Coordinates of C-alpha atoms and ligand atoms in Angstrom, one line a residue:
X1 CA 111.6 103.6 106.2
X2 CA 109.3 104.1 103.0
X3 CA 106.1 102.6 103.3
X4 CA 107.3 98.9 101.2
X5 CA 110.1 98.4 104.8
X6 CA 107.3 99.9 107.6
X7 CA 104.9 96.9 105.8
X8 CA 107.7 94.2 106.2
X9 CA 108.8 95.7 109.8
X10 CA 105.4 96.0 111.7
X11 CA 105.3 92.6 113.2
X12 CA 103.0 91.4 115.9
X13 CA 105.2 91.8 118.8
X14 CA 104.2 89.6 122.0
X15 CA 107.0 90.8 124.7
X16 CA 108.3 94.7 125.1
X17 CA 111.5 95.7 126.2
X18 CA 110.9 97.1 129.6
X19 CA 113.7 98.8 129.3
X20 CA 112.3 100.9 126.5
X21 CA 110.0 103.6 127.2
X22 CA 107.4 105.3 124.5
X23 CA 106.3 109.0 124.4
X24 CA 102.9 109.2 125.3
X25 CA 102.6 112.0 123.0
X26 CA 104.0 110.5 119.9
X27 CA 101.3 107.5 120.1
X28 CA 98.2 110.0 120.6
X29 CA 99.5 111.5 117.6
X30 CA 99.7 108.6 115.7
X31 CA 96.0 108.1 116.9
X32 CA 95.4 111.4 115.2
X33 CA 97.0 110.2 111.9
X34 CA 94.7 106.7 112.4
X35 CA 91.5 108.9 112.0
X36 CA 92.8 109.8 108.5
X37 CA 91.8 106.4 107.8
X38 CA 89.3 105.5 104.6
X39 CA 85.7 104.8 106.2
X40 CA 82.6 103.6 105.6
X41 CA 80.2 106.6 104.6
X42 CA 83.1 108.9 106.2
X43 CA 80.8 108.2 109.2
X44 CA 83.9 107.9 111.5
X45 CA 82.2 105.2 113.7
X46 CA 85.1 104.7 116.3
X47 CA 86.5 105.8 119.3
X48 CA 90.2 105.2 121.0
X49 CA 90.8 104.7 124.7
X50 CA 94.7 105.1 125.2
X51 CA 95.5 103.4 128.2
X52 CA 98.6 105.0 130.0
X53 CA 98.0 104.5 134.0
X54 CA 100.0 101.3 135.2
X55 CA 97.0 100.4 137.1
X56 CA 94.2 100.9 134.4
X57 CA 96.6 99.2 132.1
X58 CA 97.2 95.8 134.4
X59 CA 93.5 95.8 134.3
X60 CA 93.3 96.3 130.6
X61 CA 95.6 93.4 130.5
X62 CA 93.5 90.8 133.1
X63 CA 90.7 91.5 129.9
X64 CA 92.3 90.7 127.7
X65 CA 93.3 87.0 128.7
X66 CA 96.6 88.1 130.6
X67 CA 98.4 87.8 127.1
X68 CA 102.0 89.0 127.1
X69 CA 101.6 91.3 124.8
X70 CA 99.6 93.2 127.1
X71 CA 100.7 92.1 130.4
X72 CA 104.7 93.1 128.8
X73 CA 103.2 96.3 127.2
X74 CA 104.1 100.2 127.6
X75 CA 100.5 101.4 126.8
X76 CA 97.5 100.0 125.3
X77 CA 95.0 101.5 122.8
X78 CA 91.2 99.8 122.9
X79 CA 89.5 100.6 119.4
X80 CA 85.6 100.9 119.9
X81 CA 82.7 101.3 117.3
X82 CA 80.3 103.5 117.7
X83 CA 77.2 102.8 116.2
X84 CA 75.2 104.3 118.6
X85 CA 76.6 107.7 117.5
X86 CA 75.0 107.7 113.8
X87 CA 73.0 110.6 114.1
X88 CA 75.1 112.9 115.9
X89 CA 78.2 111.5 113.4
X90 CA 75.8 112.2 110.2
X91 CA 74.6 115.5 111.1
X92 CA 78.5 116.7 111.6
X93 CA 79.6 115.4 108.2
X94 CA 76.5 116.8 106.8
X95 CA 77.3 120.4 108.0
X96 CA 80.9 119.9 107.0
X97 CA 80.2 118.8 103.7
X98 CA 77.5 122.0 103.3
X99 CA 80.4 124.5 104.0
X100 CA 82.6 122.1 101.8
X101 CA 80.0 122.4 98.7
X102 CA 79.5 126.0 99.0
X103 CA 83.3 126.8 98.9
X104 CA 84.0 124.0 96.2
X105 CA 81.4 123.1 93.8
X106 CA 80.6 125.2 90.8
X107 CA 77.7 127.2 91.8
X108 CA 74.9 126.3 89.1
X109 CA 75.4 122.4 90.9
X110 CA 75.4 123.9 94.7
X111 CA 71.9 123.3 95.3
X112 CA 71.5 119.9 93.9
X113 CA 74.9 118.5 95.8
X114 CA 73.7 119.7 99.1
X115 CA 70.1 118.5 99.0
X116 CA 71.6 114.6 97.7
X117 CA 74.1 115.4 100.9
X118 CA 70.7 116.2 103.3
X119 CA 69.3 112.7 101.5
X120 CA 72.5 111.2 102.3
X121 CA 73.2 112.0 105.8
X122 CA 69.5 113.3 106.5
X123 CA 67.8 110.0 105.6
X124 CA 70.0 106.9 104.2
X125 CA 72.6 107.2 107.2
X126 CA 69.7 107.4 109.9
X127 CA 67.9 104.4 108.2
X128 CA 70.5 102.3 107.6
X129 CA 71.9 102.7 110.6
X130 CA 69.3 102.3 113.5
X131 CA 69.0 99.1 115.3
X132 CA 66.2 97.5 116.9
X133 CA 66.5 93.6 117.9
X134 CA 66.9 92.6 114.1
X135 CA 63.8 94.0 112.9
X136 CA 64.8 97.4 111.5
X137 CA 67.7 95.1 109.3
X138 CA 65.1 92.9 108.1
X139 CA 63.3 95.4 106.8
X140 CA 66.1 97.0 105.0
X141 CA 66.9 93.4 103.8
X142 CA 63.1 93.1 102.2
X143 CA 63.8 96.5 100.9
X144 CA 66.6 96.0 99.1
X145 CA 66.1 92.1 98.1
X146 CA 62.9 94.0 96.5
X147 CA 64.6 96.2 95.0
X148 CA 67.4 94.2 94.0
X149 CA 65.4 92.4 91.4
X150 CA 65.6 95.2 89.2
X151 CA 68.8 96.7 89.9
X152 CA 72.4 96.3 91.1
X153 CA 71.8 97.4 95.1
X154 CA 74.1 97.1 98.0
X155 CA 72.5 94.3 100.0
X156 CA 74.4 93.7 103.2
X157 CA 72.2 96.0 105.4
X158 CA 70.7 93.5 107.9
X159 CA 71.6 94.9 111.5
X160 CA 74.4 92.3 111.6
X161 CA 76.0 93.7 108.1
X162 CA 75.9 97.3 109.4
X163 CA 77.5 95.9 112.7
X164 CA 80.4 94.4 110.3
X165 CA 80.9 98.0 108.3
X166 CA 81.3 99.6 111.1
X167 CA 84.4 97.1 112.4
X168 CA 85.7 97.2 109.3
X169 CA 86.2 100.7 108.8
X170 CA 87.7 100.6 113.0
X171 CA 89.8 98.0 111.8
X172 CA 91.2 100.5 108.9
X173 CA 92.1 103.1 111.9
X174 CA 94.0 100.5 113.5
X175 CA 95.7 99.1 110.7
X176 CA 96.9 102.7 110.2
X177 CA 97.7 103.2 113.5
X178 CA 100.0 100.6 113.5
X179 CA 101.4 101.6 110.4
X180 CA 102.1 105.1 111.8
X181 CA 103.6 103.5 115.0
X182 CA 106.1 101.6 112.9
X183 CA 106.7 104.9 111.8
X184 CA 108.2 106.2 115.0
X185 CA 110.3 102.8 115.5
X186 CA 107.3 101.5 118.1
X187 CA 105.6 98.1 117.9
X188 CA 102.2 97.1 118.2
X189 CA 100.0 94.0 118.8
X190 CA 96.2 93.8 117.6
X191 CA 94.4 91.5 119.9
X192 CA 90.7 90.2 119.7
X193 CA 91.8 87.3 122.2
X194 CA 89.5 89.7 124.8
X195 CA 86.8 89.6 127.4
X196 CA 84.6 92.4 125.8
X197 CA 82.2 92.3 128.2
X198 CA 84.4 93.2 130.6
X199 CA 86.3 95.4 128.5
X200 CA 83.5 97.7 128.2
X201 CA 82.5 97.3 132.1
X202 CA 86.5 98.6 132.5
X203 CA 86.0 101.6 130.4
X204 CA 82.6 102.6 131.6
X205 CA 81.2 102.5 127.9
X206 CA 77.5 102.8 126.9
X207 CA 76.0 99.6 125.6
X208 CA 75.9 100.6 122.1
X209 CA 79.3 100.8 122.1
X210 CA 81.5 97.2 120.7
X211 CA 85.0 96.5 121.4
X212 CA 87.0 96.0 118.3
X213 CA 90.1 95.6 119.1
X214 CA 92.6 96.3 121.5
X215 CA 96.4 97.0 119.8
X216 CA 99.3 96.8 122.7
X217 CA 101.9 99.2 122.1
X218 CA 106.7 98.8 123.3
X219 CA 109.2 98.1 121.7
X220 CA 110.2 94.7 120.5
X221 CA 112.3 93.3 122.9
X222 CA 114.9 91.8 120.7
X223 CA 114.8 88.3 119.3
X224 CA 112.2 87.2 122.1
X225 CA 109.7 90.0 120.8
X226 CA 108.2 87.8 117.8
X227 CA 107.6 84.8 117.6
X228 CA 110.1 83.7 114.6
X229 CA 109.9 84.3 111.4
X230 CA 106.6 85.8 109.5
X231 CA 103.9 83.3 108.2
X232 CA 101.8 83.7 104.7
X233 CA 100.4 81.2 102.2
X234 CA 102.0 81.0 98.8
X235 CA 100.4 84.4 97.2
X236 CA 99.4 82.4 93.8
X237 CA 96.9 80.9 96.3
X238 CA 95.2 84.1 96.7
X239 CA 95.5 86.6 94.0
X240 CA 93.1 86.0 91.1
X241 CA 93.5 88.0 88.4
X242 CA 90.9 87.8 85.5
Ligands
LIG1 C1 92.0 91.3 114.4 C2 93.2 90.6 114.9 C3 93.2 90.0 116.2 C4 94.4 89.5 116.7 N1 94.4 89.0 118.0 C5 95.5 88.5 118.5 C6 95.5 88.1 119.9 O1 94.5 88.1 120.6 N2 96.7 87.7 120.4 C7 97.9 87.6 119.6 O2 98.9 87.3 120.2 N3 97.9 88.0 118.4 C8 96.7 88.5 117.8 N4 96.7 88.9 116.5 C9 98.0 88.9 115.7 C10 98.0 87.9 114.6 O3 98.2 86.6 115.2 C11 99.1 88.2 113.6 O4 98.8 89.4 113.0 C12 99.4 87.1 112.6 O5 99.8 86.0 113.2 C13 100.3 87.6 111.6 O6 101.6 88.0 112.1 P1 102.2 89.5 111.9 O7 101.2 90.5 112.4 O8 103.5 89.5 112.7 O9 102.4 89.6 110.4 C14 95.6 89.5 115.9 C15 95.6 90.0 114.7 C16 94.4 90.6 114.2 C17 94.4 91.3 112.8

């Protein structure tokens, strides 16, 4: 399938064929590919629990509202941002990105690339990033809001806006992991319709850590597997062009 037929085959898929098995294997490597999605600051945010025991995975369902496509599932994937991670996140891509301006850039611009990179990942990342009850955002937000009066500035950095980059970018990984599973002729379900609370008590996860989504994985089990034919509003509705 080229990519236009993956787009128009990957369909939410609510019962699995129990008939039909997936390879373990070929899903963690479509979780590999998922990590070559775009993300915010290349910060990298996320985490995936690949849920392959029957029991773990019965649980994994009970969380997330007994929906059939879990309970019907083969194996389940649970995305998870990882905010709490900044730091150690930033200071990898920072030493990455040394090595990477050392063997790439011309050398006359070496010095000047790595020490914006050190401000970068060093500083901004840290800053932008911490949380502390709301109070650390709202002083970005009377930062920037400052700031902003003189210049074009990004201004969603309250502790609620850094929350939503980091789901966004998770959601990216899933979106290509999903894609990638089409791929391999395997179907997938994202689901939000989850206890998260419980979802993190299940997977033992710190509490900086939020549960984005979970994506069951099967195969369709033939007409039964979706539910009919594919919903979306007229597109004149929502492209603007100007
Ligand atoms: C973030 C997100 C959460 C979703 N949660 C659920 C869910 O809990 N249960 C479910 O059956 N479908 C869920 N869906 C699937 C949507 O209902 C589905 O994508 C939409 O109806 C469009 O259908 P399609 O994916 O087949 O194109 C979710 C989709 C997304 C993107």
């Amino acid at each position: 399938m080229n990519l236009e037929e993956l787009l128009n085959y990957r369909r939410s898929v609510r019962v699995y064929d129990p008939e039909k098995d997936i390879d373990t294997q070929k899903v963690k490597h479509c979780l590999e590919l998922a990590t070559l999605a775009p993300n915010s600051s290349n910060m990298q945010l996320w985490e995936f629990y690949h849920i392959t025991q029957e029991d773990l995975k019965e649980k994994v369902s009970k969380v997330c509202l007994n929906q059939s496509a879990t309970r019907t599932a083969k194996e389940i994937v649970v995305f998870v941002t990882r905010q709490d991670l900044h730091r150690k996140r930033a200071k990898y891509v920072l030493e990455f990105e040394r090595d990477n301006i050392k063997n790439y850039s011309p050398v006359a611009r070496q010095l000047k690339r790595i020490k914006d990179r050190e401000v970068y990942y060093g500083k901004i990342m840290p800053f932008l990033y911490a949380r502390f009850y709301g109070i650390l955002g709202a002083i970005r937000v009377l930062i920037t809001s400052t700031v902003g009066l003189f210049k074009p500035i990004v201004r969603e950095v309250s502790e609620s806006d850094i929350r939503a980059v980091a789901h966004k970018s998770c959601a990216l990984a899933a979106q290509t992991f999903m894609l990638a599973m089409a791929e391999q002729g395997y179907d997938t379900c994202p689901i939000e319709g989850l206890d998260s609370r419980r979802m993190k008590r299940l997977l033992n996860l710190p509490s900086g850590a939020e549960i984005n989504m979970a994506i069951s994985c099967g195969i369709r089990k033939g007409d039964d597997g979706i539910w009919g034919e594919r919903c979306r509003v007229p597109f004149e509705e929502v492209y603007h062009r100007k």
